[in-house]
Amino acid sequence: MSQHVDIRPMASHEFAATVEEGHTVTHHRVVLPPDLAEEVRLRADQLTIPDYRIVSESLDFLLADHPGTALPHDIDLARLSSQNDRYLAELHDRLVAMA
């Protein structure tokens, strides 16, 4: 099923994400802590990657394995990083491939 993800800034390091999958729409609040954003940029050797792109690729990572309805409303990317061993490596690959 095709997915459309819309990401909008809410506050500093906080984003609203809407995931559309067919007729189903889910809403999420995504937090990208500054230290994690910095780590991601350094790993990718791309210091100008915008926060919204890190959030977008992070959601794509999650949606590859789960539908939007299975994602929590509040998504803390630091928690994702600490709980999923694949996350940072795959995020790196996604960001480098898009460079």
Short mmCIF file of N, CA, C and O in Angstrom, two decimals:
data_model
loop_
_atom_site.label_atom_id
_atom_site.label_comp_id
_atom_site.label_asym_id
_atom_site.label_seq_id
_atom_site.Cartn_x
_atom_site.Cartn_y
_atom_site.Cartn_z
N MET A 1 0.85 -1.17 0.00
CA MET A 1 0.00 0.00 0.00
C MET A 1 0.90 1.24 0.00
O MET A 1 1.91 1.28 0.68
N SER A 2 0.52 2.22 -0.75
CA SER A 2 1.34 3.43 -0.82
C SER A 2 1.15 4.29 0.43
O SER A 2 0.08 4.29 1.04
N GLN A 3 2.20 4.98 0.78
CA GLN A 3 2.19 5.83 1.96
C GLN A 3 2.61 7.23 1.56
O GLN A 3 3.43 7.42 0.67
N HIS A 4 2.04 8.19 2.26
CA HIS A 4 2.46 9.57 2.11
C HIS A 4 2.71 10.10 3.51
O HIS A 4 1.88 9.95 4.40
N VAL A 5 3.88 10.69 3.70
CA VAL A 5 4.24 11.24 5.00
C VAL A 5 4.45 12.74 4.84
O VAL A 5 5.20 13.19 3.98
N ASP A 6 3.77 13.50 5.69
CA ASP A 6 3.92 14.95 5.72
C ASP A 6 4.52 15.34 7.07
O ASP A 6 4.03 14.90 8.11
N ILE A 7 5.58 16.12 7.03
CA ILE A 7 6.28 16.52 8.25
C ILE A 7 6.29 18.04 8.34
O ILE A 7 6.66 18.71 7.38
N ARG A 8 5.91 18.53 9.50
CA ARG A 8 5.90 19.98 9.73
C ARG A 8 6.53 20.29 11.08
O ARG A 8 6.27 19.59 12.05
N PRO A 9 7.35 21.34 11.12
CA PRO A 9 7.95 21.72 12.40
C PRO A 9 6.89 22.23 13.37
O PRO A 9 5.95 22.91 12.96
N MET A 10 7.02 21.87 14.64
CA MET A 10 6.11 22.34 15.69
C MET A 10 6.83 23.30 16.62
O MET A 10 6.31 24.35 16.96
N ALA A 11 7.99 22.89 17.06
CA ALA A 11 8.81 23.67 17.98
C ALA A 11 10.25 23.25 17.72
O ALA A 11 10.51 22.40 16.88
N SER A 12 11.15 23.81 18.46
CA SER A 12 12.55 23.44 18.30
C SER A 12 12.72 21.94 18.56
O SER A 12 12.34 21.45 19.63
N HIS A 13 13.20 21.22 17.57
CA HIS A 13 13.49 19.79 17.65
C HIS A 13 12.24 18.93 17.82
O HIS A 13 12.31 17.80 18.29
N GLU A 14 11.09 19.46 17.41
CA GLU A 14 9.83 18.74 17.54
C GLU A 14 9.02 18.91 16.24
O GLU A 14 8.90 20.01 15.73
N PHE A 15 8.48 17.80 15.75
CA PHE A 15 7.80 17.80 14.46
C PHE A 15 6.46 17.10 14.57
O PHE A 15 6.30 16.15 15.33
N ALA A 16 5.51 17.57 13.76
CA ALA A 16 4.24 16.88 13.60
C ALA A 16 4.34 16.08 12.31
O ALA A 16 4.76 16.60 11.28
N ALA A 17 3.96 14.82 12.38
CA ALA A 17 4.01 13.96 11.20
C ALA A 17 2.63 13.36 10.97
O ALA A 17 1.99 12.87 11.90
N THR A 18 2.20 13.43 9.73
CA THR A 18 0.95 12.80 9.32
C THR A 18 1.29 11.70 8.32
O THR A 18 2.02 11.94 7.36
N VAL A 19 0.79 10.52 8.59
CA VAL A 19 1.05 9.37 7.73
C VAL A 19 -0.27 8.95 7.11
O VAL A 19 -1.23 8.63 7.82
N GLU A 20 -0.33 8.96 5.79
CA GLU A 20 -1.52 8.54 5.06
C GLU A 20 -1.21 7.22 4.37
O GLU A 20 -0.25 7.11 3.61
N GLU A 21 -2.03 6.23 4.66
CA GLU A 21 -1.92 4.91 4.04
C GLU A 21 -3.31 4.55 3.53
O GLU A 21 -4.15 4.12 4.30
N GLY A 22 -3.54 4.78 2.25
CA GLY A 22 -4.89 4.58 1.71
C GLY A 22 -5.84 5.57 2.34
O GLY A 22 -5.62 6.77 2.31
N HIS A 23 -6.89 5.05 2.97
CA HIS A 23 -7.88 5.92 3.63
C HIS A 23 -7.58 6.13 5.10
O HIS A 23 -8.33 6.82 5.80
N THR A 24 -6.50 5.56 5.59
CA THR A 24 -6.14 5.66 7.00
C THR A 24 -5.10 6.76 7.19
O THR A 24 -4.10 6.81 6.48
N VAL A 25 -5.35 7.63 8.16
CA VAL A 25 -4.44 8.73 8.47
C VAL A 25 -4.09 8.66 9.96
O VAL A 25 -4.99 8.52 10.80
N THR A 26 -2.79 8.72 10.26
CA THR A 26 -2.35 8.76 11.65
C THR A 26 -1.51 10.01 11.87
O THR A 26 -0.90 10.54 10.94
N HIS A 27 -1.51 10.46 13.11
CA HIS A 27 -0.77 11.67 13.47
C HIS A 27 0.23 11.34 14.57
O HIS A 27 -0.09 10.60 15.50
N HIS A 28 1.42 11.92 14.44
CA HIS A 28 2.50 11.61 15.37
C HIS A 28 3.27 12.87 15.73
O HIS A 28 3.35 13.81 14.93
N ARG A 29 3.82 12.86 16.91
CA ARG A 29 4.72 13.93 17.37
C ARG A 29 6.11 13.30 17.46
O ARG A 29 6.30 12.32 18.17
N VAL A 30 7.06 13.85 16.70
CA VAL A 30 8.40 13.26 16.63
C VAL A 30 9.39 14.24 17.25
O VAL A 30 9.42 15.42 16.89
N VAL A 31 10.19 13.75 18.18
CA VAL A 31 11.21 14.56 18.84
C VAL A 31 12.58 14.11 18.37
O VAL A 31 12.91 12.92 18.42
N LEU A 32 13.36 15.07 17.88
CA LEU A 32 14.74 14.83 17.44
C LEU A 32 15.66 15.64 18.33
O LEU A 32 15.86 16.83 18.11
N PRO A 33 16.21 15.03 19.38
CA PRO A 33 17.11 15.77 20.27
C PRO A 33 18.33 16.30 19.51
O PRO A 33 18.83 15.64 18.59
N PRO A 34 18.80 17.49 19.87
CA PRO A 34 19.93 18.10 19.16
C PRO A 34 21.18 17.23 19.15
O PRO A 34 21.88 17.19 18.14
N ASP A 35 21.45 16.52 20.24
CA ASP A 35 22.67 15.69 20.27
C ASP A 35 22.56 14.51 19.30
O ASP A 35 23.54 14.12 18.66
N LEU A 36 21.36 13.96 19.12
CA LEU A 36 21.18 12.88 18.16
C LEU A 36 21.31 13.42 16.73
O LEU A 36 21.95 12.80 15.88
N ALA A 37 20.73 14.59 16.47
CA ALA A 37 20.84 15.20 15.14
C ALA A 37 22.31 15.44 14.79
O ALA A 37 22.75 15.16 13.67
N GLU A 38 23.06 15.92 15.76
CA GLU A 38 24.49 16.18 15.54
C GLU A 38 25.23 14.87 15.26
O GLU A 38 26.05 14.79 14.35
N GLU A 39 24.92 13.82 16.02
CA GLU A 39 25.56 12.52 15.81
C GLU A 39 25.26 11.98 14.41
O GLU A 39 26.15 11.48 13.72
N VAL A 40 24.01 12.11 13.98
CA VAL A 40 23.62 11.63 12.65
C VAL A 40 24.38 12.39 11.57
O VAL A 40 24.90 11.80 10.63
N ARG A 41 24.47 13.70 11.72
CA ARG A 41 25.19 14.52 10.73
C ARG A 41 26.66 14.15 10.67
O ARG A 41 27.25 14.06 9.59
N LEU A 42 27.28 13.96 11.82
CA LEU A 42 28.70 13.60 11.86
C LEU A 42 28.94 12.22 11.24
O LEU A 42 29.89 12.04 10.48
N ARG A 43 28.07 11.25 11.54
CA ARG A 43 28.22 9.91 10.97
C ARG A 43 28.10 9.93 9.45
O ARG A 43 28.78 9.19 8.75
N ALA A 44 27.20 10.78 8.95
CA ALA A 44 26.99 10.87 7.50
C ALA A 44 27.98 11.80 6.84
O ALA A 44 28.02 11.90 5.62
N ASP A 45 28.79 12.49 7.65
CA ASP A 45 29.75 13.47 7.14
C ASP A 45 29.04 14.52 6.28
O ASP A 45 29.53 14.91 5.23
N GLN A 46 27.86 14.91 6.75
CA GLN A 46 27.05 15.92 6.06
C GLN A 46 26.46 16.84 7.13
O GLN A 46 25.37 16.61 7.64
N LEU A 47 27.18 17.88 7.44
CA LEU A 47 26.78 18.75 8.55
C LEU A 47 25.59 19.63 8.24
O LEU A 47 25.06 20.29 9.13
N THR A 48 25.13 19.64 6.99
CA THR A 48 24.02 20.51 6.61
C THR A 48 22.70 19.78 6.43
O THR A 48 21.73 20.36 5.95
N ILE A 49 22.63 18.51 6.80
CA ILE A 49 21.38 17.77 6.69
C ILE A 49 20.34 18.45 7.57
O ILE A 49 20.55 18.61 8.78
N PRO A 50 19.20 18.86 7.01
CA PRO A 50 18.18 19.50 7.83
C PRO A 50 17.47 18.50 8.75
O PRO A 50 17.35 17.30 8.42
N ASP A 51 17.02 18.99 9.88
CA ASP A 51 16.33 18.13 10.85
C ASP A 51 15.15 17.40 10.21
O ASP A 51 14.95 16.21 10.47
N TYR A 52 14.36 18.10 9.39
CA TYR A 52 13.17 17.46 8.82
C TYR A 52 13.54 16.24 7.98
O TYR A 52 12.78 15.27 7.90
N ARG A 53 14.70 16.27 7.36
CA ARG A 53 15.13 15.12 6.54
C ARG A 53 15.49 13.93 7.43
O ARG A 53 15.19 12.78 7.09
N ILE A 54 16.13 14.21 8.56
CA ILE A 54 16.43 13.13 9.51
C ILE A 54 15.13 12.52 10.01
O ILE A 54 14.98 11.30 10.09
N VAL A 55 14.15 13.37 10.32
CA VAL A 55 12.85 12.89 10.78
C VAL A 55 12.16 12.09 9.69
O VAL A 55 11.62 11.00 9.94
N SER A 56 12.18 12.59 8.47
CA SER A 56 11.53 11.91 7.35
C SER A 56 12.12 10.52 7.13
O SER A 56 11.39 9.53 7.00
N GLU A 57 13.43 10.43 7.10
CA GLU A 57 14.08 9.12 6.89
C GLU A 57 13.86 8.20 8.08
O GLU A 57 13.75 6.98 7.92
N SER A 58 13.77 8.77 9.28
CA SER A 58 13.49 7.96 10.47
C SER A 58 12.09 7.35 10.39
O SER A 58 11.90 6.17 10.71
N LEU A 59 11.12 8.15 9.94
CA LEU A 59 9.77 7.61 9.77
C LEU A 59 9.73 6.57 8.68
O LEU A 59 9.06 5.54 8.82
N ASP A 60 10.44 6.79 7.59
CA ASP A 60 10.51 5.78 6.53
C ASP A 60 11.10 4.48 7.06
O ASP A 60 10.64 3.39 6.70
N PHE A 61 12.10 4.59 7.92
CA PHE A 61 12.70 3.42 8.56
C PHE A 61 11.64 2.65 9.35
O PHE A 61 11.51 1.43 9.23
N LEU A 62 10.87 3.38 10.16
CA LEU A 62 9.83 2.74 10.97
C LEU A 62 8.72 2.14 10.11
O LEU A 62 8.23 1.04 10.37
N LEU A 63 8.32 2.88 9.08
CA LEU A 63 7.21 2.43 8.24
C LEU A 63 7.59 1.26 7.33
O LEU A 63 6.71 0.60 6.79
N ALA A 64 8.87 1.01 7.18
CA ALA A 64 9.29 -0.15 6.38
C ALA A 64 8.88 -1.46 7.05
O ALA A 64 8.65 -2.46 6.38
N ASP A 65 8.76 -1.44 8.38
CA ASP A 65 8.42 -2.65 9.13
C ASP A 65 7.03 -2.62 9.75
O ASP A 65 6.53 -3.66 10.18
N HIS A 66 6.42 -1.43 9.87
CA HIS A 66 5.15 -1.30 10.57
C HIS A 66 4.24 -0.30 9.86
O HIS A 66 4.73 0.70 9.34
N PRO A 67 2.94 -0.55 9.88
CA PRO A 67 2.03 0.45 9.33
C PRO A 67 1.95 1.65 10.28
O PRO A 67 2.30 1.55 11.46
N GLY A 68 1.50 2.78 9.76
CA GLY A 68 1.36 3.97 10.59
C GLY A 68 0.51 3.76 11.82
O GLY A 68 0.76 4.33 12.88
N THR A 69 -0.49 2.89 11.70
CA THR A 69 -1.37 2.61 12.84
C THR A 69 -0.65 1.90 13.97
O THR A 69 -1.12 1.92 15.11
N ALA A 70 0.49 1.28 13.69
CA ALA A 70 1.25 0.58 14.73
C ALA A 70 2.27 1.50 15.41
O ALA A 70 2.84 1.13 16.44
N LEU A 71 2.48 2.68 14.85
CA LEU A 71 3.44 3.62 15.45
C LEU A 71 2.80 4.36 16.60
O LEU A 71 1.62 4.72 16.53
N PRO A 72 3.56 4.65 17.65
CA PRO A 72 3.00 5.43 18.76
C PRO A 72 2.76 6.87 18.34
O PRO A 72 3.36 7.36 17.37
N HIS A 73 1.91 7.55 19.07
CA HIS A 73 1.68 8.97 18.77
C HIS A 73 2.96 9.77 18.99
O HIS A 73 3.35 10.58 18.17
N ASP A 74 3.61 9.54 20.12
CA ASP A 74 4.86 10.24 20.45
C ASP A 74 6.04 9.35 20.10
O ASP A 74 6.16 8.24 20.62
N ILE A 75 6.90 9.86 19.23
CA ILE A 75 8.08 9.10 18.79
C ILE A 75 9.32 9.90 19.18
O ILE A 75 9.52 11.01 18.70
N ASP A 76 10.11 9.34 20.06
CA ASP A 76 11.36 9.96 20.51
C ASP A 76 12.49 9.24 19.78
O ASP A 76 12.73 8.05 20.02
N LEU A 77 13.16 9.95 18.89
CA LEU A 77 14.20 9.30 18.08
C LEU A 77 15.41 8.89 18.91
O LEU A 77 16.10 7.95 18.54
N ALA A 78 15.66 9.53 20.04
CA ALA A 78 16.74 9.09 20.92
C ALA A 78 16.39 7.73 21.52
O ALA A 78 17.25 6.85 21.62
N ARG A 79 15.15 7.54 21.88
CA ARG A 79 14.71 6.25 22.42
C ARG A 79 14.80 5.19 21.33
O ARG A 79 15.26 4.08 21.57
N LEU A 80 14.37 5.53 20.12
CA LEU A 80 14.48 4.60 19.00
C LEU A 80 15.92 4.17 18.80
O LEU A 80 16.22 2.99 18.62
N SER A 81 16.83 5.14 18.85
CA SER A 81 18.25 4.86 18.67
C SER A 81 18.77 3.90 19.74
O SER A 81 19.56 3.00 19.44
N SER A 82 18.33 4.07 20.97
CA SER A 82 18.82 3.21 22.05
C SER A 82 18.15 1.84 22.06
O SER A 82 18.71 0.89 22.59
N GLN A 83 16.98 1.72 21.44
CA GLN A 83 16.25 0.45 21.47
C GLN A 83 16.37 -0.38 20.19
O GLN A 83 15.99 -1.54 20.18
N ASN A 84 16.89 0.22 19.13
CA ASN A 84 16.96 -0.50 17.86
C ASN A 84 18.39 -0.41 17.32
O ASN A 84 18.82 0.65 16.88
N ASP A 85 19.07 -1.53 17.30
CA ASP A 85 20.47 -1.57 16.88
C ASP A 85 20.65 -1.22 15.40
O ASP A 85 21.72 -0.77 15.01
N ARG A 86 19.64 -1.42 14.59
CA ARG A 86 19.75 -1.16 13.15
C ARG A 86 19.53 0.31 12.79
O ARG A 86 19.93 0.75 11.71
N TYR A 87 18.86 1.05 13.65
CA TYR A 87 18.38 2.40 13.30
C TYR A 87 19.47 3.33 12.77
O TYR A 87 19.37 3.85 11.66
N LEU A 88 20.52 3.58 13.54
CA LEU A 88 21.53 4.55 13.12
C LEU A 88 22.26 4.12 11.85
O LEU A 88 22.53 4.95 10.97
N ALA A 89 22.56 2.85 11.73
CA ALA A 89 23.26 2.37 10.53
C ALA A 89 22.37 2.53 9.29
O ALA A 89 22.83 3.00 8.24
N GLU A 90 21.11 2.17 9.41
CA GLU A 90 20.20 2.30 8.27
C GLU A 90 19.90 3.77 7.96
O GLU A 90 19.78 4.14 6.79
N LEU A 91 19.77 4.57 9.00
CA LEU A 91 19.56 6.01 8.78
C LEU A 91 20.75 6.60 8.03
O LEU A 91 20.59 7.36 7.08
N HIS A 92 21.95 6.22 8.44
CA HIS A 92 23.16 6.67 7.76
C HIS A 92 23.11 6.30 6.28
O HIS A 92 23.35 7.13 5.40
N ASP A 93 22.79 5.03 6.00
CA ASP A 93 22.75 4.57 4.61
C ASP A 93 21.70 5.34 3.80
O ASP A 93 21.95 5.71 2.65
N ARG A 94 20.56 5.61 4.39
CA ARG A 94 19.49 6.34 3.70
C ARG A 94 19.94 7.77 3.38
O ARG A 94 19.70 8.27 2.29
N LEU A 95 20.56 8.42 4.35
CA LEU A 95 20.96 9.82 4.16
C LEU A 95 22.12 9.94 3.17
O LEU A 95 22.15 10.86 2.36
N VAL A 96 23.06 9.02 3.22
CA VAL A 96 24.19 9.06 2.29
C VAL A 96 23.71 8.76 0.87
O VAL A 96 24.18 9.39 -0.09
N ALA A 97 22.78 7.85 0.72
CA ALA A 97 22.27 7.49 -0.61
C ALA A 97 21.53 8.66 -1.25
O ALA A 97 21.53 8.80 -2.47
N MET A 98 20.96 9.54 -0.45
CA MET A 98 20.20 10.68 -0.98
C MET A 98 21.09 11.89 -1.21
O MET A 98 20.62 12.89 -1.75
N ALA A 99 22.34 11.83 -0.80
CA ALA A 99 23.23 12.99 -0.93
C ALA A 99 23.59 13.27 -2.37
O ALA A 99 23.54 12.48 -3.23
#
